Coordinates of C-alpha atoms in Angstrom, one line a residue:
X1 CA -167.1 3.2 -103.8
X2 CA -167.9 6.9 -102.6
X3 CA -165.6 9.4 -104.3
X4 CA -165.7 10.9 -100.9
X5 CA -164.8 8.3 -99.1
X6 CA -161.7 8.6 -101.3
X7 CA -160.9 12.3 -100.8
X8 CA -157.9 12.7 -99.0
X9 CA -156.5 9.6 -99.0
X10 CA -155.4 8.9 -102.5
X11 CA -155.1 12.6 -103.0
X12 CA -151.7 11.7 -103.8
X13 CA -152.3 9.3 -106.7
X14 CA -153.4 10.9 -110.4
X15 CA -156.0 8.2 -111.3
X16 CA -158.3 9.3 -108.4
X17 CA -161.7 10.2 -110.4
X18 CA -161.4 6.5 -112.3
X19 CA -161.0 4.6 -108.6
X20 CA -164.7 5.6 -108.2
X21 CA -166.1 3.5 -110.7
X22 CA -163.9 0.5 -108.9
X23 CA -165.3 -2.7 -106.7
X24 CA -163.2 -2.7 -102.8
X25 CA -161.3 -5.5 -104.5
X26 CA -160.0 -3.9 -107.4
X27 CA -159.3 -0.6 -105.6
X28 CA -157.3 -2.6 -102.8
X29 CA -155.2 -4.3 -105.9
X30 CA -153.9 -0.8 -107.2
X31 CA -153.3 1.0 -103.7
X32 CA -151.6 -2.4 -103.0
X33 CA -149.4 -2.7 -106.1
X34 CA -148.5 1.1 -106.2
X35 CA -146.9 0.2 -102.3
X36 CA -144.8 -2.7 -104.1
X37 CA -144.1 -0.5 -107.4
X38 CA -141.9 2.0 -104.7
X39 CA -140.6 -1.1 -102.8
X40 CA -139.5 -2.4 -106.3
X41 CA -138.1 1.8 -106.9
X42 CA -136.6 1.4 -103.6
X43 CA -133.8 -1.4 -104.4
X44 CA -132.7 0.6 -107.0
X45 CA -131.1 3.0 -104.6
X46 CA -127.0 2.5 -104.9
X47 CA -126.6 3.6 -101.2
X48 CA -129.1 1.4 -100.1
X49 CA -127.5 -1.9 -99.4
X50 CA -129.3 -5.1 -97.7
X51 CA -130.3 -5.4 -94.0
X52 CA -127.5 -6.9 -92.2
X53 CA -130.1 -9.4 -90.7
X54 CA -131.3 -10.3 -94.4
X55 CA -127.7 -10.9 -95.4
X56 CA -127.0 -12.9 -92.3
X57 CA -130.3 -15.2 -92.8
X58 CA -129.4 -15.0 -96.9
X59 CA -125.8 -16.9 -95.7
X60 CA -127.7 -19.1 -94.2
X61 CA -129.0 -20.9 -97.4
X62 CA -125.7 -21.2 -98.2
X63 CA -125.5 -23.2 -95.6
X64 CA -128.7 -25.4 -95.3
X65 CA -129.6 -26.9 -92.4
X66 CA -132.9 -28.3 -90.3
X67 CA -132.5 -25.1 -87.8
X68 CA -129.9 -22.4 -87.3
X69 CA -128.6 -21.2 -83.7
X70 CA -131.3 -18.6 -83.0
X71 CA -134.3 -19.4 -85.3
X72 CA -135.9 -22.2 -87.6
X73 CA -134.5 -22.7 -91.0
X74 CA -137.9 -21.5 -93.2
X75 CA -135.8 -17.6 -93.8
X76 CA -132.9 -19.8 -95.4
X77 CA -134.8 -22.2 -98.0
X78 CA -137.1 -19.0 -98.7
X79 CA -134.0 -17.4 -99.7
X80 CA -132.6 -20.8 -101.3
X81 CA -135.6 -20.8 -103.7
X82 CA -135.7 -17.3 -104.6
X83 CA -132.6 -16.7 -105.4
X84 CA -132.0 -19.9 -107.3
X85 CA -134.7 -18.0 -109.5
X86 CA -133.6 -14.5 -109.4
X87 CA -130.0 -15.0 -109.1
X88 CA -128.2 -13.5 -105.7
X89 CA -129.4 -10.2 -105.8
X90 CA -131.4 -8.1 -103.2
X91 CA -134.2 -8.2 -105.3
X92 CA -134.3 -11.8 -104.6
X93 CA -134.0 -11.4 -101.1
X94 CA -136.5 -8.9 -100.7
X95 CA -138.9 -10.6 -103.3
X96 CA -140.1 -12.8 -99.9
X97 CA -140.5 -9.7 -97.8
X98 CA -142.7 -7.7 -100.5
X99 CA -144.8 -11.3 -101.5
X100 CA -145.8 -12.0 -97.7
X101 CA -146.1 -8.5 -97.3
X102 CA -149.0 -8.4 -99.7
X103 CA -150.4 -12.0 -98.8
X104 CA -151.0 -10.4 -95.2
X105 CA -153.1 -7.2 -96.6
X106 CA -154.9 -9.5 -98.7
X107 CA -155.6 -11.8 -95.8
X108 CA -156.6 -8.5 -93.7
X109 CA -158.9 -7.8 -96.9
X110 CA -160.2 -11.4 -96.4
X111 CA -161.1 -11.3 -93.5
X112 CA -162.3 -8.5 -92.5
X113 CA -165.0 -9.3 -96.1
X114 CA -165.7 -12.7 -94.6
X115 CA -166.7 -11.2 -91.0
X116 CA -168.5 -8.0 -92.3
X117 CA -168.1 -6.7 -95.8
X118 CA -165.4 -5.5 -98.1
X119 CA -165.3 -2.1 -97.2
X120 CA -164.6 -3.3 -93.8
X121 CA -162.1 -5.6 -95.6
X122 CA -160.7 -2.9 -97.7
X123 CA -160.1 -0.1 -94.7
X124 CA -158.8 -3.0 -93.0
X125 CA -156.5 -3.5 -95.7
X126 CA -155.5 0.0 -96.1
X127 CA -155.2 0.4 -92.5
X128 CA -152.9 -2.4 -92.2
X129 CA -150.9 -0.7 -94.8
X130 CA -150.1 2.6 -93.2
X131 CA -148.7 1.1 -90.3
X132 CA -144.9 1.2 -89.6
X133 CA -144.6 -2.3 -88.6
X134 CA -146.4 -3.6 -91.8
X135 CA -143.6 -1.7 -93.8
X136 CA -140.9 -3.2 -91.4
X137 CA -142.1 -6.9 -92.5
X138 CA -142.8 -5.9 -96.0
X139 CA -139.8 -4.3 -97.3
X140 CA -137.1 -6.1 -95.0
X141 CA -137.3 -9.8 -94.7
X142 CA -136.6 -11.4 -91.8
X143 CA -138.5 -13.9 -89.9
X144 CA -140.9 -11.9 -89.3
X145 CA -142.2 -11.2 -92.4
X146 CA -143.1 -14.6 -92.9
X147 CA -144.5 -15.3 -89.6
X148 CA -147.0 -12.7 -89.6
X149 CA -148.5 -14.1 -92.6
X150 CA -148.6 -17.8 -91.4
X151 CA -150.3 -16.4 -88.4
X152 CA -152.6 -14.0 -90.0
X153 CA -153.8 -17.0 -92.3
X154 CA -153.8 -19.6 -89.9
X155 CA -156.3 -17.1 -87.7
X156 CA -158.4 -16.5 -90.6
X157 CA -158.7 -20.3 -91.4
X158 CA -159.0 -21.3 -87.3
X159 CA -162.1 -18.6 -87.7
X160 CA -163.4 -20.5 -90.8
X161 CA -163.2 -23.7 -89.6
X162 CA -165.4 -22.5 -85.6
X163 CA -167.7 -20.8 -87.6
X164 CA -168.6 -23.3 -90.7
X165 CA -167.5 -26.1 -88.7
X166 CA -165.5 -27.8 -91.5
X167 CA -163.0 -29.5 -90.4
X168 CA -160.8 -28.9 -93.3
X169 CA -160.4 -25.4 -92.4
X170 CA -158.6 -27.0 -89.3
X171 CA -156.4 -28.6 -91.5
X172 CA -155.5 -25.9 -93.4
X173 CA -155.1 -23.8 -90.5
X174 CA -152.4 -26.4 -89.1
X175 CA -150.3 -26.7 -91.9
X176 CA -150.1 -23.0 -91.9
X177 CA -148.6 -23.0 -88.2
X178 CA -146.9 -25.6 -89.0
X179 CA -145.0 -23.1 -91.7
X180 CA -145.6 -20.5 -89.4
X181 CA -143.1 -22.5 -86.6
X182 CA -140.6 -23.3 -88.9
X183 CA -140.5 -19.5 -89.3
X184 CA -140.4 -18.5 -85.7
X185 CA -140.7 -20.5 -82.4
X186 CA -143.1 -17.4 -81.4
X187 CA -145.9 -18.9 -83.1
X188 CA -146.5 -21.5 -80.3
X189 CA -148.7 -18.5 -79.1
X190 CA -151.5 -20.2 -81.3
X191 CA -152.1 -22.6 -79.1
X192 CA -153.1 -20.9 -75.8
X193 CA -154.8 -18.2 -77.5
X194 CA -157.3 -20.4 -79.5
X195 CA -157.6 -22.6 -76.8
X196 CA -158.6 -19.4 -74.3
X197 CA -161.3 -17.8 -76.7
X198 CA -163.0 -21.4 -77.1
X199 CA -163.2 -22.0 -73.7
X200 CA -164.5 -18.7 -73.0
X201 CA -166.9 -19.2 -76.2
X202 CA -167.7 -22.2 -74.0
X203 CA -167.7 -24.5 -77.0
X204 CA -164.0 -25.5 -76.3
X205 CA -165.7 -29.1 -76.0
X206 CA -167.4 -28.7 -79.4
X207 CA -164.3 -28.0 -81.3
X208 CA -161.6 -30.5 -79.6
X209 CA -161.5 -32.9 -82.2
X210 CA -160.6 -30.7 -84.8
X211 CA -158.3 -28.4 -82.0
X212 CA -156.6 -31.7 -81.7
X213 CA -156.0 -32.3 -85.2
X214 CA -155.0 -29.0 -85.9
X215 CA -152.7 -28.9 -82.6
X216 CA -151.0 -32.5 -84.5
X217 CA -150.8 -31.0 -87.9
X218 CA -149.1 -27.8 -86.4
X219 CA -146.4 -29.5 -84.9
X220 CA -145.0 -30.8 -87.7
X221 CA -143.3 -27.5 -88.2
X222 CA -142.0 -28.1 -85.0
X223 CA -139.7 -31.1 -86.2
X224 CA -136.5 -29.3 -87.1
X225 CA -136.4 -27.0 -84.3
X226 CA -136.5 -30.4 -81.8
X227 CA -133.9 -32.5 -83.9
X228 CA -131.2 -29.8 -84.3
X229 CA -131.5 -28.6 -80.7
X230 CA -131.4 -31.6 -79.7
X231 CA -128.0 -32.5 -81.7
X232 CA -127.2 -29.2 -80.4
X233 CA -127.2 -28.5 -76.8
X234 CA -130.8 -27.0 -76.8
X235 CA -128.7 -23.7 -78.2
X236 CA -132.3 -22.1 -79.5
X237 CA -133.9 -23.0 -76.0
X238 CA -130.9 -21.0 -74.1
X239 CA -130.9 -18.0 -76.8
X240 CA -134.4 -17.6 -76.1
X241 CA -134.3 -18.0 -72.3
X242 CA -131.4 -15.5 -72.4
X243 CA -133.3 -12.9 -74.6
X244 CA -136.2 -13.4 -71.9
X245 CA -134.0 -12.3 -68.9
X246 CA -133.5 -15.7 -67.6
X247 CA -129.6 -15.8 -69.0
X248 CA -126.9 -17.9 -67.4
X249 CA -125.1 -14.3 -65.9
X250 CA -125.1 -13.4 -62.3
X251 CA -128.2 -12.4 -61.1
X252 CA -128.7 -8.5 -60.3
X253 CA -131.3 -7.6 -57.9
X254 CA -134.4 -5.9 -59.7
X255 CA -134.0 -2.0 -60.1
X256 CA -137.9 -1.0 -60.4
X257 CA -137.1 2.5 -62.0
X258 CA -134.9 0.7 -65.0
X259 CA -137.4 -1.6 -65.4
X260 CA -140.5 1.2 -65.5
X261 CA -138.1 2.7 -68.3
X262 CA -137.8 -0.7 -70.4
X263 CA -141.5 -1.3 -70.2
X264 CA -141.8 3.0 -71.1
X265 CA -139.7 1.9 -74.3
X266 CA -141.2 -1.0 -75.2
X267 CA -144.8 0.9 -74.8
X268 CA -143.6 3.3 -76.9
X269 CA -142.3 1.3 -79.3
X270 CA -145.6 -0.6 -79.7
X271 CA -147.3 2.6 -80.3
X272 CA -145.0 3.9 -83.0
X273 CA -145.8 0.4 -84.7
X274 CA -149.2 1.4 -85.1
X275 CA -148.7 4.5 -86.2
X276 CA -149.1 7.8 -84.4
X277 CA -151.3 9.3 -86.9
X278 CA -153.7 6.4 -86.3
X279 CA -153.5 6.2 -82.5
X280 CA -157.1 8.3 -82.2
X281 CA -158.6 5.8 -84.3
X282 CA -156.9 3.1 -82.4
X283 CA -158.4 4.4 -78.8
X284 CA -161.6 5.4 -80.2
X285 CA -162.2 2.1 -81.4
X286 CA -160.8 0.3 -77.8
X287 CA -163.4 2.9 -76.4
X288 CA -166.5 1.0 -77.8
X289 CA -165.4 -2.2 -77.0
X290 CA -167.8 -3.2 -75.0
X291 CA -170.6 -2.1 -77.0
X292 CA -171.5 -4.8 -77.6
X293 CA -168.5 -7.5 -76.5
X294 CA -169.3 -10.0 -79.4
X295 CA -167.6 -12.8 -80.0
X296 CA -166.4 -11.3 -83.2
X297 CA -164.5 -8.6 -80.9
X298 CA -162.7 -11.0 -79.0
X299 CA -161.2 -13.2 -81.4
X300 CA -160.2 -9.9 -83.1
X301 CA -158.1 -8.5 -80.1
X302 CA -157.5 -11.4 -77.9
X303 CA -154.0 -12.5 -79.9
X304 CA -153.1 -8.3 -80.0
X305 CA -153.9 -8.4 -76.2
X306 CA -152.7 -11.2 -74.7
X307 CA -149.1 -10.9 -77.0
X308 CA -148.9 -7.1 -76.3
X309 CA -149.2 -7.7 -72.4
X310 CA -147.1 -10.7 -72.3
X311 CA -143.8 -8.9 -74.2
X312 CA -145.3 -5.8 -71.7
X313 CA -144.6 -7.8 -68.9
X314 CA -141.3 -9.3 -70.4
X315 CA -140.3 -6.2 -70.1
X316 CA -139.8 -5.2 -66.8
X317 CA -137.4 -8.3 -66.5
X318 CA -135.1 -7.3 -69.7
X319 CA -135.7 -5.6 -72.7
X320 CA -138.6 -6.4 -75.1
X321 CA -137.8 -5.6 -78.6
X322 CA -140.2 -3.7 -80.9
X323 CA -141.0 -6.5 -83.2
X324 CA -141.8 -9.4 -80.9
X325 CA -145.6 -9.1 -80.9
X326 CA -146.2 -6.9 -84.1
X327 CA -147.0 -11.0 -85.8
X328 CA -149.9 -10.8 -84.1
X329 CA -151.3 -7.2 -85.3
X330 CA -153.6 -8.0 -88.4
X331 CA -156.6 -8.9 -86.9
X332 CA -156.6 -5.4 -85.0
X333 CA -156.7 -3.8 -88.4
X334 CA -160.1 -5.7 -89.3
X335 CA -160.8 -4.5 -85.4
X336 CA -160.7 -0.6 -86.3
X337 CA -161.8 -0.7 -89.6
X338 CA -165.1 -2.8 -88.2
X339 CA -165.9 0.2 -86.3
X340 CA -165.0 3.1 -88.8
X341 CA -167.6 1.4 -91.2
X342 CA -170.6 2.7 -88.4
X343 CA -168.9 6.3 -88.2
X344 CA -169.2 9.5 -90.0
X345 CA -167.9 13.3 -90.7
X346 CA -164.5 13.7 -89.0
X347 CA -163.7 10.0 -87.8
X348 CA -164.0 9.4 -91.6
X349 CA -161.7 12.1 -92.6
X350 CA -159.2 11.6 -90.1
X351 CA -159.1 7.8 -91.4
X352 CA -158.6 9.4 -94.8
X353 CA -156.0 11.8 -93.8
X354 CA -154.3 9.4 -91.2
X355 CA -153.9 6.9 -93.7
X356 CA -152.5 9.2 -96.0
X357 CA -149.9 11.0 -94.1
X358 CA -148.5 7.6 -92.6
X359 CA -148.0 5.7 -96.0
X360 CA -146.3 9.5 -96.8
X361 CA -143.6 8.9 -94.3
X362 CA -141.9 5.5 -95.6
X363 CA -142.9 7.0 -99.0
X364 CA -140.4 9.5 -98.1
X365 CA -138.0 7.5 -96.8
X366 CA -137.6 4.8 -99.1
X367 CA -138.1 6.9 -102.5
X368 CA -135.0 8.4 -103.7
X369 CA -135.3 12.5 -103.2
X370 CA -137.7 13.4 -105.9
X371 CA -137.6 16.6 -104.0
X372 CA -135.6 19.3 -102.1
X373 CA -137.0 17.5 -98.7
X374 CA -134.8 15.0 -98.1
X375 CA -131.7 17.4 -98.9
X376 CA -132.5 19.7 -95.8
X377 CA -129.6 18.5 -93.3
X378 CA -131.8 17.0 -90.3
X379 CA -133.9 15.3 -92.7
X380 CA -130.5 13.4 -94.2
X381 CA -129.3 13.0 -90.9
X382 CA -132.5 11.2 -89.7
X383 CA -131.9 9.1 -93.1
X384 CA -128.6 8.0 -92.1
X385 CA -129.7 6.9 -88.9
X386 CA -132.5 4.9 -90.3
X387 CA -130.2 3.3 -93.0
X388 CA -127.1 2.9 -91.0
X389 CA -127.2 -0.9 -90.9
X390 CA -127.8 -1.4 -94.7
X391 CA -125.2 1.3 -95.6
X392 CA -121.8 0.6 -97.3
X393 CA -120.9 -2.5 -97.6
X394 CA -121.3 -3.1 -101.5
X395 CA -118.7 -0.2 -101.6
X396 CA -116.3 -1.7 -98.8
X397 CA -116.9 -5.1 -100.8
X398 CA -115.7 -3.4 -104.1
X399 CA -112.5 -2.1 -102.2
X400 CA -111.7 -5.3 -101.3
X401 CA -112.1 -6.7 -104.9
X402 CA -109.8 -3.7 -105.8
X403 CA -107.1 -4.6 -103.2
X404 CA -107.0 -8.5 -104.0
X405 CA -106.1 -7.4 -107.4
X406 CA -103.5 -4.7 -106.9
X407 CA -101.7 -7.2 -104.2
X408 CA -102.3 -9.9 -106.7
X409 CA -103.6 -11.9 -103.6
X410 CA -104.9 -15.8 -104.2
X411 CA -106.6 -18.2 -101.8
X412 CA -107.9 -15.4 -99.2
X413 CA -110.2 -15.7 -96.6
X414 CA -112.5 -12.6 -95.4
X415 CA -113.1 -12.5 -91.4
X416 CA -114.2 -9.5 -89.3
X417 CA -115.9 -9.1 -85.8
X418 CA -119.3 -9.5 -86.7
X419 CA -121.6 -11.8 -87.8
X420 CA -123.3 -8.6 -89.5
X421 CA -120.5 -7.6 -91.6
X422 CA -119.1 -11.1 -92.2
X423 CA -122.1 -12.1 -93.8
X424 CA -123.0 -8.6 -95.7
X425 CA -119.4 -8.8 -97.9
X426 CA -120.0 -12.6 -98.6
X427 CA -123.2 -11.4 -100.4
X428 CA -121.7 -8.5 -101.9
X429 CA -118.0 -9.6 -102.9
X430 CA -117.4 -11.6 -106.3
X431 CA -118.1 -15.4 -106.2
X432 CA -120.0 -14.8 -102.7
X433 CA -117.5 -16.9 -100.7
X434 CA -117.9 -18.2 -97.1
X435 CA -116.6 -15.7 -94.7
X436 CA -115.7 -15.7 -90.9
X437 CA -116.1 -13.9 -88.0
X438 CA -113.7 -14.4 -85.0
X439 CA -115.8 -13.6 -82.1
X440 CA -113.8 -10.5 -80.1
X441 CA -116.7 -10.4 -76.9
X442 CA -120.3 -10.6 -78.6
X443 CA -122.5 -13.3 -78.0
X444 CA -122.9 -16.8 -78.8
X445 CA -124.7 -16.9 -82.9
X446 CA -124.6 -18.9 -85.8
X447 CA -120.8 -18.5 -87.1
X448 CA -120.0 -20.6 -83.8
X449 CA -121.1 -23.3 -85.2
X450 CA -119.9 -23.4 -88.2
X451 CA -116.4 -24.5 -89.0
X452 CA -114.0 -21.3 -88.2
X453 CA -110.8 -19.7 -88.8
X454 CA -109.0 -22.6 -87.2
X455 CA -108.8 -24.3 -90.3
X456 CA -106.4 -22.0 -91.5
X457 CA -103.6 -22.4 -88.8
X458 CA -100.1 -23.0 -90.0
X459 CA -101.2 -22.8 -93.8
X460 CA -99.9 -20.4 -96.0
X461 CA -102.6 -17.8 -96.5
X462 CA -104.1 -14.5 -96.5
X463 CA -106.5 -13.1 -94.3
X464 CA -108.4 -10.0 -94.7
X465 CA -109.8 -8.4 -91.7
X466 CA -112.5 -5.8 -92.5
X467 CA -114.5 -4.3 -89.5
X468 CA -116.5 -0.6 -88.0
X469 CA -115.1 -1.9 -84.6
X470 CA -111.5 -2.4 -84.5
X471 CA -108.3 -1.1 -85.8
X472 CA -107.0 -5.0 -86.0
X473 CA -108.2 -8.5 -84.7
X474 CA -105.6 -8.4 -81.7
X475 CA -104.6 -11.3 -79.7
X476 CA -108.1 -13.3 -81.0
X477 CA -106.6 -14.1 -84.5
X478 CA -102.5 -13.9 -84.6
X479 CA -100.3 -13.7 -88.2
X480 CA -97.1 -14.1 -88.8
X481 CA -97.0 -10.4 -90.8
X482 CA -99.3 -7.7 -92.1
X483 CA -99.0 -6.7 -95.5
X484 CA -101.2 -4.2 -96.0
X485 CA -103.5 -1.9 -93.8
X486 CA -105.7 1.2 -95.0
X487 CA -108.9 3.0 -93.3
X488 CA -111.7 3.4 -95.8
X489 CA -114.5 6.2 -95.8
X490 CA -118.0 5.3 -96.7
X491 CA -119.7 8.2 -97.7
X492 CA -123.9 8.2 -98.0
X493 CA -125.5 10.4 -100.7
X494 CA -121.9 12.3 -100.7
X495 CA -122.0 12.6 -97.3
X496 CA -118.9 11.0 -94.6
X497 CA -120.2 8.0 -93.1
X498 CA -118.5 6.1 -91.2
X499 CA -115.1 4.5 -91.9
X500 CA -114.2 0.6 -92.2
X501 CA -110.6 -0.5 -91.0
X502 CA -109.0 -3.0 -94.0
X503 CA -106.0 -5.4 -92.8
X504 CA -104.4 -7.8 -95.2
X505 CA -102.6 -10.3 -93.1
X506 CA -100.3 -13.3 -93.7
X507 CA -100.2 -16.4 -92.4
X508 CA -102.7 -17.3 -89.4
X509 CA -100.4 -18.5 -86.4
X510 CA -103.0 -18.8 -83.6
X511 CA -106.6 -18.5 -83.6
X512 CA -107.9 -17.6 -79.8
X513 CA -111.4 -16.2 -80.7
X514 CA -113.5 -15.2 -77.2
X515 CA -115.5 -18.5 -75.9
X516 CA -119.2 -16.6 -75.5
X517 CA -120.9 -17.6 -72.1
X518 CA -124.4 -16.0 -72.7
X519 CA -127.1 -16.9 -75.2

C-alpha cells in the first residue's frame, strides 16, 4: 500500500508510517478493530443507556417465541445466546450489533476482492465504514443489523454461485436468506431482484435449477413468521400493511404537496445515510455508469435501486422510514470504490478526506468528551437530541429500587405507557422482572399479546407506574389508593433532562387499557 494513498485518511491514527508496509487485508483488520475498540469505549459511558428498541427486542428473549407481533424472532435468540454468555448486560446486547457490523465490512472487503482486487475490496470496506447507516446497524442492534449482513452474504454467495456455477454457492446463499427472513420479512426482496438481473443477463434459464433450490432453502426462514401469524390473526401481515399506508383507518383523499414533503424527507434521509461528505463520490461514480454497463454494474446497484425507489415510492402514500432500504447498501460500497480504483489527484484525496471526516463525526459522538468540543452548548444540545431515547432509565430504574426499599414494598409489579420504557426498566431494575405496559392510545405491539395487568385484579398488590407521558395511568388502570407519588429529574452530563412521573399504587380494582384498532 501507497503511503499516499494513506495520507489524510488515517491522519488521525499514530501508527500511520508502519500501515505502509501492510497487505489491504491486514490494514482493513486494524482500521476495522480500532472502529469496534470506540464502540467497546462507547458502553462505558454512564449516561448512555440501551436503545429503547434493543431493550424492547432484549425482553423478547425473555419471552421466546417462533415470531413476535411486528418482526421474526432471530433479534430475541441472538440476544438469548449472547447474554446467556455475557450475562444481561449492554455489552451483550450490543455484542450482535458490533459482530454483524464487522461481518458486513468484511463481506464488502470480499467482495469487492473477488470482483476486482483488494484495494477495491479494502476502499470498499472503508467506504462502507464511514457511512451513517453502517454505524446505525453496527453500534445499535436491531433487526437490521443482522439483516444487512444475511443479505450482504447471501449477495456475495448468489454472485459466487452465477459466476462459478457451483451449485453449493446456491445453497449457501439460501440458508443465508433463510437467516436473513427470520431476521426481517424485508428480505423477500431477494427474490425479485435476482430473478430480474438473470433474466435481463438472459441466462435466467441457465440458472433455474439452482434459483429453485435456493428459492426452497430460503424459505425455510420463512416457517415461524407463517405458523405464528397464522395462530395469530396474520398480526405481522396487518402491521406491515398498516406501516405501508394501506391501514384499516378511514381513508383521506391524497394531499400531493404532503406527500412531495414525505418523499422530500425520506430522500433526504437516504442521502444522510450515505454520508454527505461522500455524496460527490457517490454521483461521480452514478455519472460513469454507463461507461461501460457491465454486468458487474448492475448486480452492484440493482438491489440499491430497485429498494431505494420502491420505499421512494412508498412514500408518497405514508411515511418511509430512514432505515427500510439501508439492508440493501453494501454492494454500492464495492460500486464506488470500483470506480475510485481508475481515478487520480483530487477524487483520491477527497476519498481520503471524505472518509476521514465522516468516521470523525460518530467518533465524536460516541466517545466521551476527550475535548472542550462537546462542552460548547449546541454541541451538547445536538447530543441530547441524538441520545434522548437511550437516556435515563438505569437512573429512573435505581430510583425505583430506592423507593421499594424505603416503603418496604413486596410483590410489585412495574407498568407504564410504553412498550419503550416498560421494557428499558425490566433490563435495568434488579432481578430483570417482567413488566407491563397498559396501552393509554398507542398502537397495537407486542405487550398485547402477552398476558397483562389483568392478572392482578382484586389481589392485594402494588403497582408502580413510571412514565415521560403522564402524571398517572387514569381511568386505563384503577386502584383502590396511592401511596406514594414523586416527579423525578434525569439530568445528562449534569445537565436537566427530562423528568419521569413515579406512582406507587395499591390494589388494582379495574384494568380498562385502550383496545388499539390500527397496526
Amino acid at each position: 500500500m501507497k503511503p499516499s494513498e494513506l495520507r489524510g485518511f488515517f491522519f488521525f491514527l499514530p501508527v500511520i508510517s508502519m500501515w505502509a508496509k501492510f497487505s489491504y487485508r491486514t490494514t482493513f483488520w486494524i482500521a476495522s478493530l480500532a472502529i469496534v475498540l470506540v464502540k467497546i469505549i462507547f458502553l462505558f459511558r454512564p449516561e448512555i443507556d440501551l436503545f429503547t428498541e434493543e431493550a424492547q427486542y432484549w425482553l423478547w428473549s425473555r419471552n421466546l417465541a417462533w415470531h413476535y407481533y411486528s418482526k421474526p424472532p432471530l433479534v430475541a435468540y441472538l440476544n438469548l445466546i449472547t447474554t446467556s454468555v455475557f450475562g444481561i448486560t449492554e455489552f451483550a446486547v450490543r455484542f450482535n450489533a458490533t459482530a454483524f457490523g464487522l461481518g458486513t465490512a468484511w463481506i464488502a472487503y470480499r467482495f469487492g476482492t473477488y470482483l476486482f482486487n483488494p484495494k477495491v475490496g479494502f476502499w470498499a470496506a472503508m467506504i462502507l465504514q464511514a457511512m451513517p447507516f453502517w454505524w446505525l446497524i453496527s453500534t445499535f442492534h436491531t433487526t437490521d443489523s443482522s439483516v444487512t449482513f444475511f443479505w450482504s452474504l447471501s449477495i456475495y454467495m448468489l454472485y459466487r454461485g452465477i459466476n462459478e456455477e457451483q451449485r453449493k454457492w446456491w445453497i449457501i446463499a439460501g440458508l443465508s436468506a433463510a437467516l436473513g427472513l427470520m431476521a426481517k420479512v424485508v428480505m423477500v426482496l431477494i427474490f425479485p431482484l435476482i430473478f430480474l438481473f438473470l433474466l435481463q443477463a438472459k441466462t435466467l434459464k441457465k440458472h433455474s435449477k439452482n434459483l429453485v433450490i435456493f428459492t426452497l432453502v430460503s424459505f425455510l426462514g420463512f416457517i415461524p413468521v407463517l405458523v405464528w401469524n397464522f395462530e395469530n390473526n396474520f398480526d405481522t401481515f396487518k402491521h406491515i400493511a398498516n406501516l405501508a399506508g394501506a391501514g384499516e383507518g378511514e381513508s383521506k383523499p391524497f394531499d400531493f404537496g404532503a406527500a412531495m414533503l414525505q418523499f422530500l424527507a425520506y430522500l433526504g434521509g437516504q442521502l444522510a445515510m450515505f454520508s454527505i461528505f461522500l455524496l460527490p463520490l457517490v454521483f461521480a461514480s452514478l455519472s460513469k455508469l454507463f461507461k461501460p454497463l457491465s454486468q458487474i454494474k448492475i448486480y452492484l446497484l440493482l438491489p440499491v435501486a430497485a429498494t431505494f425507489m420502491a420505499f421512494g415510492a412508498l412514500s408518497f402514500l405514508t411515511e418511509a422510514l430512514v432505515n427500510w432500504p439501508i439492508f440493501t447498501y453494501m454492494t454500492f460500497s464495492v460500486f464506488i470504490s470500483s470506480w475510485l480504483v481508475n481515478q487520480t489527484g483530487a477524487w483520491l484525496k477527497w476519498r481520503n478526506w471524505g472518509i476521514a471526516v465522516s468516521l470523525a463525526f460518530p467518533l465524536l459522538l460516541l466517545l466521551p468528551d476527550f475535548t472542550f468540543i462537546k462542552s460548547i452548548p449546541a454541541v451538547k444540545k445536538g447530543e441530547m437530541a441524538a441520545f434522548k431515547r437511550m437516556s435515563g432509565y438505569e437512573p429512573l430504574a435505581n430510583r425505583i429500587e430506592f423507593l421499594k426499599d424505603s416503603l418496604s414494598l413486596k410483590e410489585e409489579f412495574i407498568f407504564s405507557d410504553t412498550y419503550h420504557m416498560a421494557s428499558e426498566l425490566s433490563f435495568y431494575l434488579e432481578g430483570n422482572p417482567q413488566t407491563f405496559m397498559v396501552n393509554m392510545g398507542s398502537r397495537k405491539n407486542q405487550f398485547d399479546l402477552w398476558e397483562g395487568m389483568e392478572q392482578f385484579v382484586g389481589q392485594e398488590n402494588v403497582g408502580i407506574f413510571v412514565s415521560w407521558n403522564y402524571d398517572s395511568p387514569g381511568d386505563f388502570a384503577r386502584f383502590d389508593s396511592l401511596l406514594y407519588e414523586e416527579s423525578f429529574p434525569i439530568a445528562f452530563r449534569g445537565e436537566p433532562f427530562r423528568v419521569a412521573k413515579i406512582q406507587v399504587w395499591k390494589n388494582l380494582s379495574d384494568f380498562n387499557p385502550y383496545q388499539p384498532e390500527t397496526y
